[in-house]
Amino acid sequence: MSVAPDPLPVEEFIAELSSIRDEALVGLREGRFGQPVFLANEHATEAHKRPEIIFLLQLGVYPEFRETHFLSRQIQRLDDVDLVYRVGQQIYDEAKHTKVLVDQLRKWGAPPLVFWDEPIYEWSAAFDYMDKQTNPAEYFVGSNFIGEGLFLASIMAPMAKYDPETFNVYVEQIMPDEPRHIGIGKDIVSKYCTTFALQRRVSHVARTVAKQYCLGFAAAMKYASAAKDGQNLSEVRDSGYS
């Protein structure tokens, strides 16, 4: 009878997961999945007159709103009071993020839920995948450690560096919460991922979400460029349907 291998030490396993995230981030920073249109900062143009900016905020509603629903289910699978408290705080954060984005879009006169009601499929795929995960370690590695880690580094950090005024709703009200959420993911993996078999499953989820994030990022950059060119994004999304 074969004996199951021992799990990796926590620090070593977290380093393995970090390398998965870092590998994806290298590709994103090298432009293999497109360049963020907001890096070409158009100083003289107001944000609400830039359709690509409106699109990026509309797209941003989707993960924030969906995370609010996800976490409300995932919190029921935790048996650690401190982690329950921290995830409870995150639920509040995600609801707050949703509201500040929706409020900003309404202030600009733009429909806030257009890509919530009919998502961009490449963007929603990772969330559909994560929603299937029932083990806390598998869910939080994908959503918090990988997903939010990549979003912070590949989208929000450039927003803060290149155009913080345009994206002040992200930079001032959303970005400060993200490191705390990434830490929740790390700590839940550390607590619950205690067998070699689960570590392999968690590693697979991490790689899958990293890949899906990159594909979703590429789609988002394509749609943002289309918006900047004045195209109807619903028609772009539905162009393959007849």
PDB file of C-alpha atoms in Angstrom:
ATOM      1  CA  MET A   1       0.000   0.000   0.000  1.00  0.00           C
ATOM      2  CA  SER A   2       1.479   3.342  -1.084  1.00  0.00           C
ATOM      3  CA  VAL A   3       1.919   6.064   1.474  1.00  0.00           C
ATOM      4  CA  ALA A   4       0.791   9.579   0.568  1.00  0.00           C
ATOM      5  CA  PRO A   5       3.675  12.071   0.415  1.00  0.00           C
ATOM      6  CA  ASP A   6       4.002  14.589   3.192  1.00  0.00           C
ATOM      7  CA  PRO A   7       2.742  18.082   2.386  1.00  0.00           C
ATOM      8  CA  LEU A   8       5.284  20.763   1.646  1.00  0.00           C
ATOM      9  CA  PRO A   9       6.141  23.076   4.545  1.00  0.00           C
ATOM     10  CA  VAL A  10       3.804  26.064   4.551  1.00  0.00           C
ATOM     11  CA  GLU A  11       6.477  28.586   3.614  1.00  0.00           C
ATOM     12  CA  GLU A  12       7.653  26.435   0.713  1.00  0.00           C
ATOM     13  CA  PHE A  13       4.130  25.907  -0.584  1.00  0.00           C
ATOM     14  CA  ILE A  14       3.268  29.623  -0.376  1.00  0.00           C
ATOM     15  CA  ALA A  15       6.474  30.325  -2.321  1.00  0.00           C
ATOM     16  CA  GLU A  16       5.307  27.867  -5.003  1.00  0.00           C
ATOM     17  CA  LEU A  17       1.975  29.686  -5.271  1.00  0.00           C
ATOM     18  CA  SER A  18       3.749  33.051  -5.386  1.00  0.00           C
ATOM     19  CA  SER A  19       5.878  31.834  -8.291  1.00  0.00           C
ATOM     20  CA  ILE A  20       2.701  30.926 -10.216  1.00  0.00           C
ATOM     21  CA  ARG A  21       1.377  34.440  -9.679  1.00  0.00           C
ATOM     22  CA  ASP A  22       4.725  36.038 -10.515  1.00  0.00           C
ATOM     23  CA  GLU A  23       5.045  34.064 -13.750  1.00  0.00           C
ATOM     24  CA  ALA A  24       1.662  35.348 -14.923  1.00  0.00           C
ATOM     25  CA  LEU A  25       2.586  38.870 -13.881  1.00  0.00           C
ATOM     26  CA  VAL A  26       5.744  38.772 -16.005  1.00  0.00           C
ATOM     27  CA  GLY A  27       3.644  38.041 -19.090  1.00  0.00           C
ATOM     28  CA  LEU A  28       1.209  40.808 -18.211  1.00  0.00           C
ATOM     29  CA  ARG A  29       3.965  43.370 -17.675  1.00  0.00           C
ATOM     30  CA  GLU A  30       5.706  42.368 -20.902  1.00  0.00           C
ATOM     31  CA  GLY A  31       2.524  43.162 -22.809  1.00  0.00           C
ATOM     32  CA  ARG A  32       1.829  39.616 -23.994  1.00  0.00           C
ATOM     33  CA  PHE A  33      -1.830  40.126 -23.151  1.00  0.00           C
ATOM     34  CA  GLY A  34      -2.145  43.711 -24.354  1.00  0.00           C
ATOM     35  CA  GLN A  35      -1.262  47.091 -22.962  1.00  0.00           C
ATOM     36  CA  PRO A  36      -3.640  49.041 -20.711  1.00  0.00           C
ATOM     37  CA  VAL A  37      -5.007  51.959 -22.714  1.00  0.00           C
ATOM     38  CA  PHE A  38      -4.879  54.178 -19.651  1.00  0.00           C
ATOM     39  CA  LEU A  39      -1.068  54.105 -19.750  1.00  0.00           C
ATOM     40  CA  ALA A  40      -1.396  56.686 -22.541  1.00  0.00           C
ATOM     41  CA  ASN A  41      -2.568  59.326 -20.095  1.00  0.00           C
ATOM     42  CA  GLU A  42      -4.643  61.927 -21.910  1.00  0.00           C
ATOM     43  CA  HIS A  43      -4.202  64.741 -19.438  1.00  0.00           C
ATOM     44  CA  ALA A  44      -6.497  67.204 -21.185  1.00  0.00           C
ATOM     45  CA  THR A  45      -9.514  64.924 -21.397  1.00  0.00           C
ATOM     46  CA  GLU A  46     -11.998  64.500 -18.580  1.00  0.00           C
ATOM     47  CA  ALA A  47     -12.572  60.915 -17.487  1.00  0.00           C
ATOM     48  CA  HIS A  48     -16.302  60.887 -18.227  1.00  0.00           C
ATOM     49  CA  LYS A  49     -15.555  61.854 -21.854  1.00  0.00           C
ATOM     50  CA  ARG A  50     -13.240  58.888 -22.364  1.00  0.00           C
ATOM     51  CA  PRO A  51     -15.284  55.798 -23.300  1.00  0.00           C
ATOM     52  CA  GLU A  52     -12.432  53.434 -22.462  1.00  0.00           C
ATOM     53  CA  ILE A  53     -12.397  54.761 -18.889  1.00  0.00           C
ATOM     54  CA  ILE A  54     -16.143  54.339 -18.549  1.00  0.00           C
ATOM     55  CA  PHE A  55     -15.757  50.781 -19.855  1.00  0.00           C
ATOM     56  CA  LEU A  56     -13.025  49.898 -17.357  1.00  0.00           C
ATOM     57  CA  LEU A  57     -15.184  51.037 -14.452  1.00  0.00           C
ATOM     58  CA  GLN A  58     -18.211  49.187 -15.861  1.00  0.00           C
ATOM     59  CA  LEU A  59     -16.091  46.057 -16.172  1.00  0.00           C
ATOM     60  CA  GLY A  60     -14.777  46.570 -12.645  1.00  0.00           C
ATOM     61  CA  VAL A  61     -18.263  46.348 -11.177  1.00  0.00           C
ATOM     62  CA  TYR A  62     -18.406  42.671 -12.117  1.00  0.00           C
ATOM     63  CA  PRO A  63     -15.675  41.236  -9.824  1.00  0.00           C
ATOM     64  CA  GLU A  64     -16.581  43.450  -6.891  1.00  0.00           C
ATOM     65  CA  PHE A  65     -20.292  42.605  -6.991  1.00  0.00           C
ATOM     66  CA  ARG A  66     -19.719  38.928  -7.639  1.00  0.00           C
ATOM     67  CA  GLU A  67     -17.180  38.619  -4.834  1.00  0.00           C
ATOM     68  CA  THR A  68     -19.791  39.951  -2.442  1.00  0.00           C
ATOM     69  CA  HIS A  69     -21.987  36.977  -3.335  1.00  0.00           C
ATOM     70  CA  PHE A  70     -19.131  34.434  -3.385  1.00  0.00           C
ATOM     71  CA  LEU A  71     -17.801  35.358   0.008  1.00  0.00           C
ATOM     72  CA  SER A  72     -21.231  35.150   1.606  1.00  0.00           C
ATOM     73  CA  ARG A  73     -21.202  31.457   0.700  1.00  0.00           C
ATOM     74  CA  GLN A  74     -17.537  30.781   1.427  1.00  0.00           C
ATOM     75  CA  ILE A  75     -17.655  32.258   4.924  1.00  0.00           C
ATOM     76  CA  GLN A  76     -19.957  29.389   5.933  1.00  0.00           C
ATOM     77  CA  ARG A  77     -17.135  26.917   5.246  1.00  0.00           C
ATOM     78  CA  LEU A  78     -14.728  28.504   7.733  1.00  0.00           C
ATOM     79  CA  ASP A  79     -14.440  27.345  11.333  1.00  0.00           C
ATOM     80  CA  ASP A  80     -11.871  29.883  12.549  1.00  0.00           C
ATOM     81  CA  VAL A  81     -13.433  32.898  14.272  1.00  0.00           C
ATOM     82  CA  ASP A  82     -10.586  35.249  13.356  1.00  0.00           C
ATOM     83  CA  LEU A  83     -10.788  34.284   9.670  1.00  0.00           C
ATOM     84  CA  VAL A  84     -14.582  34.575   9.717  1.00  0.00           C
ATOM     85  CA  TYR A  85     -14.181  38.106  11.083  1.00  0.00           C
ATOM     86  CA  ARG A  86     -11.643  39.025   8.392  1.00  0.00           C
ATOM     87  CA  VAL A  87     -13.748  37.576   5.575  1.00  0.00           C
ATOM     88  CA  GLY A  88     -16.746  39.414   7.020  1.00  0.00           C
ATOM     89  CA  GLN A  89     -14.741  42.617   6.653  1.00  0.00           C
ATOM     90  CA  GLN A  90     -13.925  41.671   3.083  1.00  0.00           C
ATOM     91  CA  ILE A  91     -17.612  41.173   2.266  1.00  0.00           C
ATOM     92  CA  TYR A  92     -18.172  44.737   3.458  1.00  0.00           C
ATOM     93  CA  ASP A  93     -15.202  45.921   1.373  1.00  0.00           C
ATOM     94  CA  GLU A  94     -16.472  44.259  -1.816  1.00  0.00           C
ATOM     95  CA  ALA A  95     -19.962  45.709  -1.331  1.00  0.00           C
ATOM     96  CA  LYS A  96     -18.387  49.130  -0.734  1.00  0.00           C
ATOM     97  CA  HIS A  97     -16.249  48.777  -3.869  1.00  0.00           C
ATOM     98  CA  THR A  98     -19.324  47.888  -5.891  1.00  0.00           C
ATOM     99  CA  LYS A  99     -21.179  50.923  -4.591  1.00  0.00           C
ATOM    100  CA  VAL A 100     -18.398  53.443  -5.202  1.00  0.00           C
ATOM    101  CA  LEU A 101     -17.959  52.235  -8.793  1.00  0.00           C
ATOM    102  CA  VAL A 102     -21.711  52.248  -9.440  1.00  0.00           C
ATOM    103  CA  ASP A 103     -22.076  55.692  -7.869  1.00  0.00           C
ATOM    104  CA  GLN A 104     -19.224  57.075 -10.016  1.00  0.00           C
ATOM    105  CA  LEU A 105     -20.720  55.669 -13.205  1.00  0.00           C
ATOM    106  CA  ARG A 106     -24.151  57.055 -12.356  1.00  0.00           C
ATOM    107  CA  LYS A 107     -22.548  60.451 -11.704  1.00  0.00           C
ATOM    108  CA  TRP A 108     -21.057  60.258 -15.205  1.00  0.00           C
ATOM    109  CA  GLY A 109     -24.431  59.249 -16.680  1.00  0.00           C
ATOM    110  CA  ALA A 110     -23.193  55.791 -17.700  1.00  0.00           C
ATOM    111  CA  PRO A 111     -25.135  52.545 -17.106  1.00  0.00           C
ATOM    112  CA  PRO A 112     -23.295  50.809 -14.231  1.00  0.00           C
ATOM    113  CA  LEU A 113     -24.527  47.211 -14.587  1.00  0.00           C
ATOM    114  CA  VAL A 114     -24.295  46.661 -18.332  1.00  0.00           C
ATOM    115  CA  PHE A 115     -21.515  44.053 -18.030  1.00  0.00           C
ATOM    116  CA  TRP A 116     -23.050  42.555 -14.912  1.00  0.00           C
ATOM    117  CA  ASP A 117     -26.333  41.876 -16.687  1.00  0.00           C
ATOM    118  CA  GLU A 118     -24.544  40.514 -19.782  1.00  0.00           C
ATOM    119  CA  PRO A 119     -20.914  39.742 -18.908  1.00  0.00           C
ATOM    120  CA  ILE A 120     -17.921  39.687 -21.186  1.00  0.00           C
ATOM    121  CA  TYR A 121     -17.378  35.968 -21.329  1.00  0.00           C
ATOM    122  CA  GLU A 122     -13.574  35.890 -21.143  1.00  0.00           C
ATOM    123  CA  TRP A 123     -13.764  38.093 -18.041  1.00  0.00           C
ATOM    124  CA  SER A 124     -16.478  36.098 -16.276  1.00  0.00           C
ATOM    125  CA  ALA A 125     -14.915  32.661 -16.918  1.00  0.00           C
ATOM    126  CA  ALA A 126     -12.491  32.833 -13.998  1.00  0.00           C
ATOM    127  CA  PHE A 127     -15.312  33.774 -11.644  1.00  0.00           C
ATOM    128  CA  ASP A 128     -17.468  30.901 -12.885  1.00  0.00           C
ATOM    129  CA  TYR A 129     -14.533  28.568 -12.219  1.00  0.00           C
ATOM    130  CA  MET A 130     -13.846  29.924  -8.742  1.00  0.00           C
ATOM    131  CA  ASP A 131     -17.510  29.695  -7.811  1.00  0.00           C
ATOM    132  CA  LYS A 132     -17.296  25.908  -8.222  1.00  0.00           C
ATOM    133  CA  GLN A 133     -14.654  25.561  -5.511  1.00  0.00           C
ATOM    134  CA  THR A 134     -15.981  24.241  -2.225  1.00  0.00           C
ATOM    135  CA  ASN A 135     -12.780  23.926  -0.186  1.00  0.00           C
ATOM    136  CA  PRO A 136     -11.751  27.253   1.384  1.00  0.00           C
ATOM    137  CA  ALA A 137      -8.108  26.789   0.374  1.00  0.00           C
ATOM    138  CA  GLU A 138      -9.044  26.206  -3.277  1.00  0.00           C
ATOM    139  CA  TYR A 139     -11.428  29.152  -3.397  1.00  0.00           C
ATOM    140  CA  PHE A 140      -9.270  31.698  -1.587  1.00  0.00           C
ATOM    141  CA  VAL A 141      -6.084  30.831  -3.435  1.00  0.00           C
ATOM    142  CA  GLY A 142      -7.843  31.607  -6.709  1.00  0.00           C
ATOM    143  CA  SER A 143      -9.894  34.598  -5.687  1.00  0.00           C
ATOM    144  CA  ASN A 144      -7.685  36.368  -3.166  1.00  0.00           C
ATOM    145  CA  PHE A 145      -4.102  35.197  -3.514  1.00  0.00           C
ATOM    146  CA  ILE A 146      -3.932  34.880  -7.303  1.00  0.00           C
ATOM    147  CA  GLY A 147      -6.841  36.923  -8.648  1.00  0.00           C
ATOM    148  CA  GLU A 148      -6.632  39.964  -6.397  1.00  0.00           C
ATOM    149  CA  GLY A 149      -2.848  39.768  -6.379  1.00  0.00           C
ATOM    150  CA  LEU A 150      -2.735  40.001 -10.172  1.00  0.00           C
ATOM    151  CA  PHE A 151      -5.433  42.687 -10.320  1.00  0.00           C
ATOM    152  CA  LEU A 152      -3.555  44.850  -7.829  1.00  0.00           C
ATOM    153  CA  ALA A 153      -0.243  44.532  -9.667  1.00  0.00           C
ATOM    154  CA  SER A 154      -1.407  44.649 -13.298  1.00  0.00           C
ATOM    155  CA  ILE A 155      -4.270  47.148 -13.230  1.00  0.00           C
ATOM    156  CA  MET A 156      -4.538  49.115 -10.009  1.00  0.00           C
ATOM    157  CA  ALA A 157      -0.826  49.806  -9.519  1.00  0.00           C
ATOM    158  CA  PRO A 158      -0.520  51.240 -13.066  1.00  0.00           C
ATOM    159  CA  MET A 159      -3.680  53.297 -12.454  1.00  0.00           C
ATOM    160  CA  ALA A 160      -2.080  54.768  -9.340  1.00  0.00           C
ATOM    161  CA  LYS A 161       1.226  55.391 -11.104  1.00  0.00           C
ATOM    162  CA  TYR A 162       0.102  56.779 -14.444  1.00  0.00           C
ATOM    163  CA  ASP A 163      -3.330  58.332 -13.957  1.00  0.00           C
ATOM    164  CA  PRO A 164      -4.385  58.518 -10.296  1.00  0.00           C
ATOM    165  CA  GLU A 165      -6.715  61.486 -10.847  1.00  0.00           C
ATOM    166  CA  THR A 166      -8.799  59.723 -13.483  1.00  0.00           C
ATOM    167  CA  PHE A 167      -8.974  56.568 -11.400  1.00  0.00           C
ATOM    168  CA  ASN A 168      -9.226  58.177  -7.984  1.00  0.00           C
ATOM    169  CA  VAL A 169     -12.222  55.968  -7.118  1.00  0.00           C
ATOM    170  CA  TYR A 170      -9.926  52.928  -7.475  1.00  0.00           C
ATOM    171  CA  VAL A 171      -6.771  54.482  -6.085  1.00  0.00           C
ATOM    172  CA  GLU A 172      -8.371  56.069  -3.031  1.00  0.00           C
ATOM    173  CA  GLN A 173     -11.276  53.778  -2.153  1.00  0.00           C
ATOM    174  CA  ILE A 174     -10.472  50.300  -3.490  1.00  0.00           C
ATOM    175  CA  MET A 175      -6.721  49.842  -3.819  1.00  0.00           C
ATOM    176  CA  PRO A 176      -5.937  50.262  -0.075  1.00  0.00           C
ATOM    177  CA  ASP A 177      -8.078  47.211   0.769  1.00  0.00           C
ATOM    178  CA  GLU A 178      -6.456  44.793  -1.672  1.00  0.00           C
ATOM    179  CA  PRO A 179      -3.283  43.850   0.248  1.00  0.00           C
ATOM    180  CA  ARG A 180      -5.469  42.838   3.208  1.00  0.00           C
ATOM    181  CA  HIS A 181      -7.550  40.587   0.950  1.00  0.00           C
ATOM    182  CA  ILE A 182      -4.430  38.958  -0.490  1.00  0.00           C
ATOM    183  CA  GLY A 183      -3.284  38.301   3.074  1.00  0.00           C
ATOM    184  CA  ILE A 184      -6.587  36.571   3.848  1.00  0.00           C
ATOM    185  CA  GLY A 185      -5.991  34.230   0.925  1.00  0.00           C
ATOM    186  CA  LYS A 186      -2.485  33.418   2.101  1.00  0.00           C
ATOM    187  CA  ASP A 187      -3.601  32.728   5.668  1.00  0.00           C
ATOM    188  CA  ILE A 188      -6.536  30.525   4.663  1.00  0.00           C
ATOM    189  CA  VAL A 189      -4.300  28.435   2.416  1.00  0.00           C
ATOM    190  CA  SER A 190      -1.781  28.155   5.245  1.00  0.00           C
ATOM    191  CA  LYS A 191      -4.432  26.972   7.713  1.00  0.00           C
ATOM    192  CA  TYR A 192      -6.526  24.604   5.611  1.00  0.00           C
ATOM    193  CA  CYS A 193      -4.116  23.224   3.015  1.00  0.00           C
ATOM    194  CA  THR A 194      -2.605  20.523   5.219  1.00  0.00           C
ATOM    195  CA  THR A 195      -2.236  17.495   2.927  1.00  0.00           C
ATOM    196  CA  PHE A 196      -0.142  16.820  -0.145  1.00  0.00           C
ATOM    197  CA  ALA A 197      -3.263  15.947  -2.165  1.00  0.00           C
ATOM    198  CA  LEU A 198      -4.954  19.236  -1.278  1.00  0.00           C
ATOM    199  CA  GLN A 199      -1.773  21.163  -2.015  1.00  0.00           C
ATOM    200  CA  ARG A 200      -1.760  19.686  -5.528  1.00  0.00           C
ATOM    201  CA  ARG A 201      -5.403  20.668  -6.007  1.00  0.00           C
ATOM    202  CA  VAL A 202      -4.760  24.171  -4.709  1.00  0.00           C
ATOM    203  CA  SER A 203      -1.757  24.524  -6.996  1.00  0.00           C
ATOM    204  CA  HIS A 204      -3.924  23.465  -9.947  1.00  0.00           C
ATOM    205  CA  VAL A 205      -6.554  26.071  -9.041  1.00  0.00           C
ATOM    206  CA  ALA A 206      -3.825  28.711  -8.780  1.00  0.00           C
ATOM    207  CA  ARG A 207      -2.478  27.896 -12.246  1.00  0.00           C
ATOM    208  CA  THR A 208      -5.949  27.787 -13.757  1.00  0.00           C
ATOM    209  CA  VAL A 209      -7.010  31.133 -12.308  1.00  0.00           C
ATOM    210  CA  ALA A 210      -3.696  32.738 -13.328  1.00  0.00           C
ATOM    211  CA  LYS A 211      -4.251  31.578 -16.913  1.00  0.00           C
ATOM    212  CA  GLN A 212      -7.885  32.694 -16.924  1.00  0.00           C
ATOM    213  CA  TYR A 213      -6.928  36.060 -15.464  1.00  0.00           C
ATOM    214  CA  CYS A 214      -4.443  36.641 -18.303  1.00  0.00           C
ATOM    215  CA  LEU A 215      -7.046  35.699 -20.920  1.00  0.00           C
ATOM    216  CA  GLY A 216      -9.594  37.954 -19.233  1.00  0.00           C
ATOM    217  CA  PHE A 217      -7.045  40.787 -19.101  1.00  0.00           C
ATOM    218  CA  ALA A 218      -6.375  40.392 -22.830  1.00  0.00           C
ATOM    219  CA  ALA A 219     -10.112  40.589 -23.535  1.00  0.00           C
ATOM    220  CA  ALA A 220     -10.487  43.646 -21.300  1.00  0.00           C
ATOM    221  CA  MET A 221      -7.680  45.470 -23.127  1.00  0.00           C
ATOM    222  CA  LYS A 222      -9.250  44.567 -26.494  1.00  0.00           C
ATOM    223  CA  TYR A 223     -12.633  45.908 -25.416  1.00  0.00           C
ATOM    224  CA  ALA A 224     -11.110  49.058 -23.928  1.00  0.00           C
ATOM    225  CA  SER A 225      -9.353  49.772 -27.232  1.00  0.00           C
ATOM    226  CA  ALA A 226     -12.618  49.156 -29.086  1.00  0.00           C
ATOM    227  CA  ALA A 227     -14.385  51.580 -26.761  1.00  0.00           C
ATOM    228  CA  LYS A 228     -11.711  54.184 -27.391  1.00  0.00           C
ATOM    229  CA  ASP A 229     -12.297  53.741 -31.136  1.00  0.00           C
ATOM    230  CA  GLY A 230     -16.007  54.384 -30.666  1.00  0.00           C
ATOM    231  CA  GLN A 231     -17.249  50.833 -31.220  1.00  0.00           C
ATOM    232  CA  ASN A 232     -20.390  49.451 -29.603  1.00  0.00           C
ATOM    233  CA  LEU A 233     -19.046  47.013 -27.023  1.00  0.00           C
ATOM    234  CA  SER A 234     -22.194  44.909 -26.818  1.00  0.00           C
ATOM    235  CA  GLU A 235     -21.897  44.367 -30.562  1.00  0.00           C
ATOM    236  CA  VAL A 236     -18.192  43.530 -30.196  1.00  0.00           C
ATOM    237  CA  ARG A 237     -19.034  40.990 -27.489  1.00  0.00           C
ATOM    238  CA  ASP A 238     -21.847  39.428 -29.479  1.00  0.00           C
ATOM    239  CA  SER A 239     -20.166  39.528 -32.890  1.00  0.00           C
ATOM    240  CA  GLY A 240     -19.804  35.745 -33.063  1.00  0.00           C
ATOM    241  CA  TYR A 241     -23.477  35.156 -32.360  1.00  0.00           C
ATOM    242  CA  SER A 242     -26.034  34.949 -35.107  1.00  0.00           C
TER     243      SER A 242
END
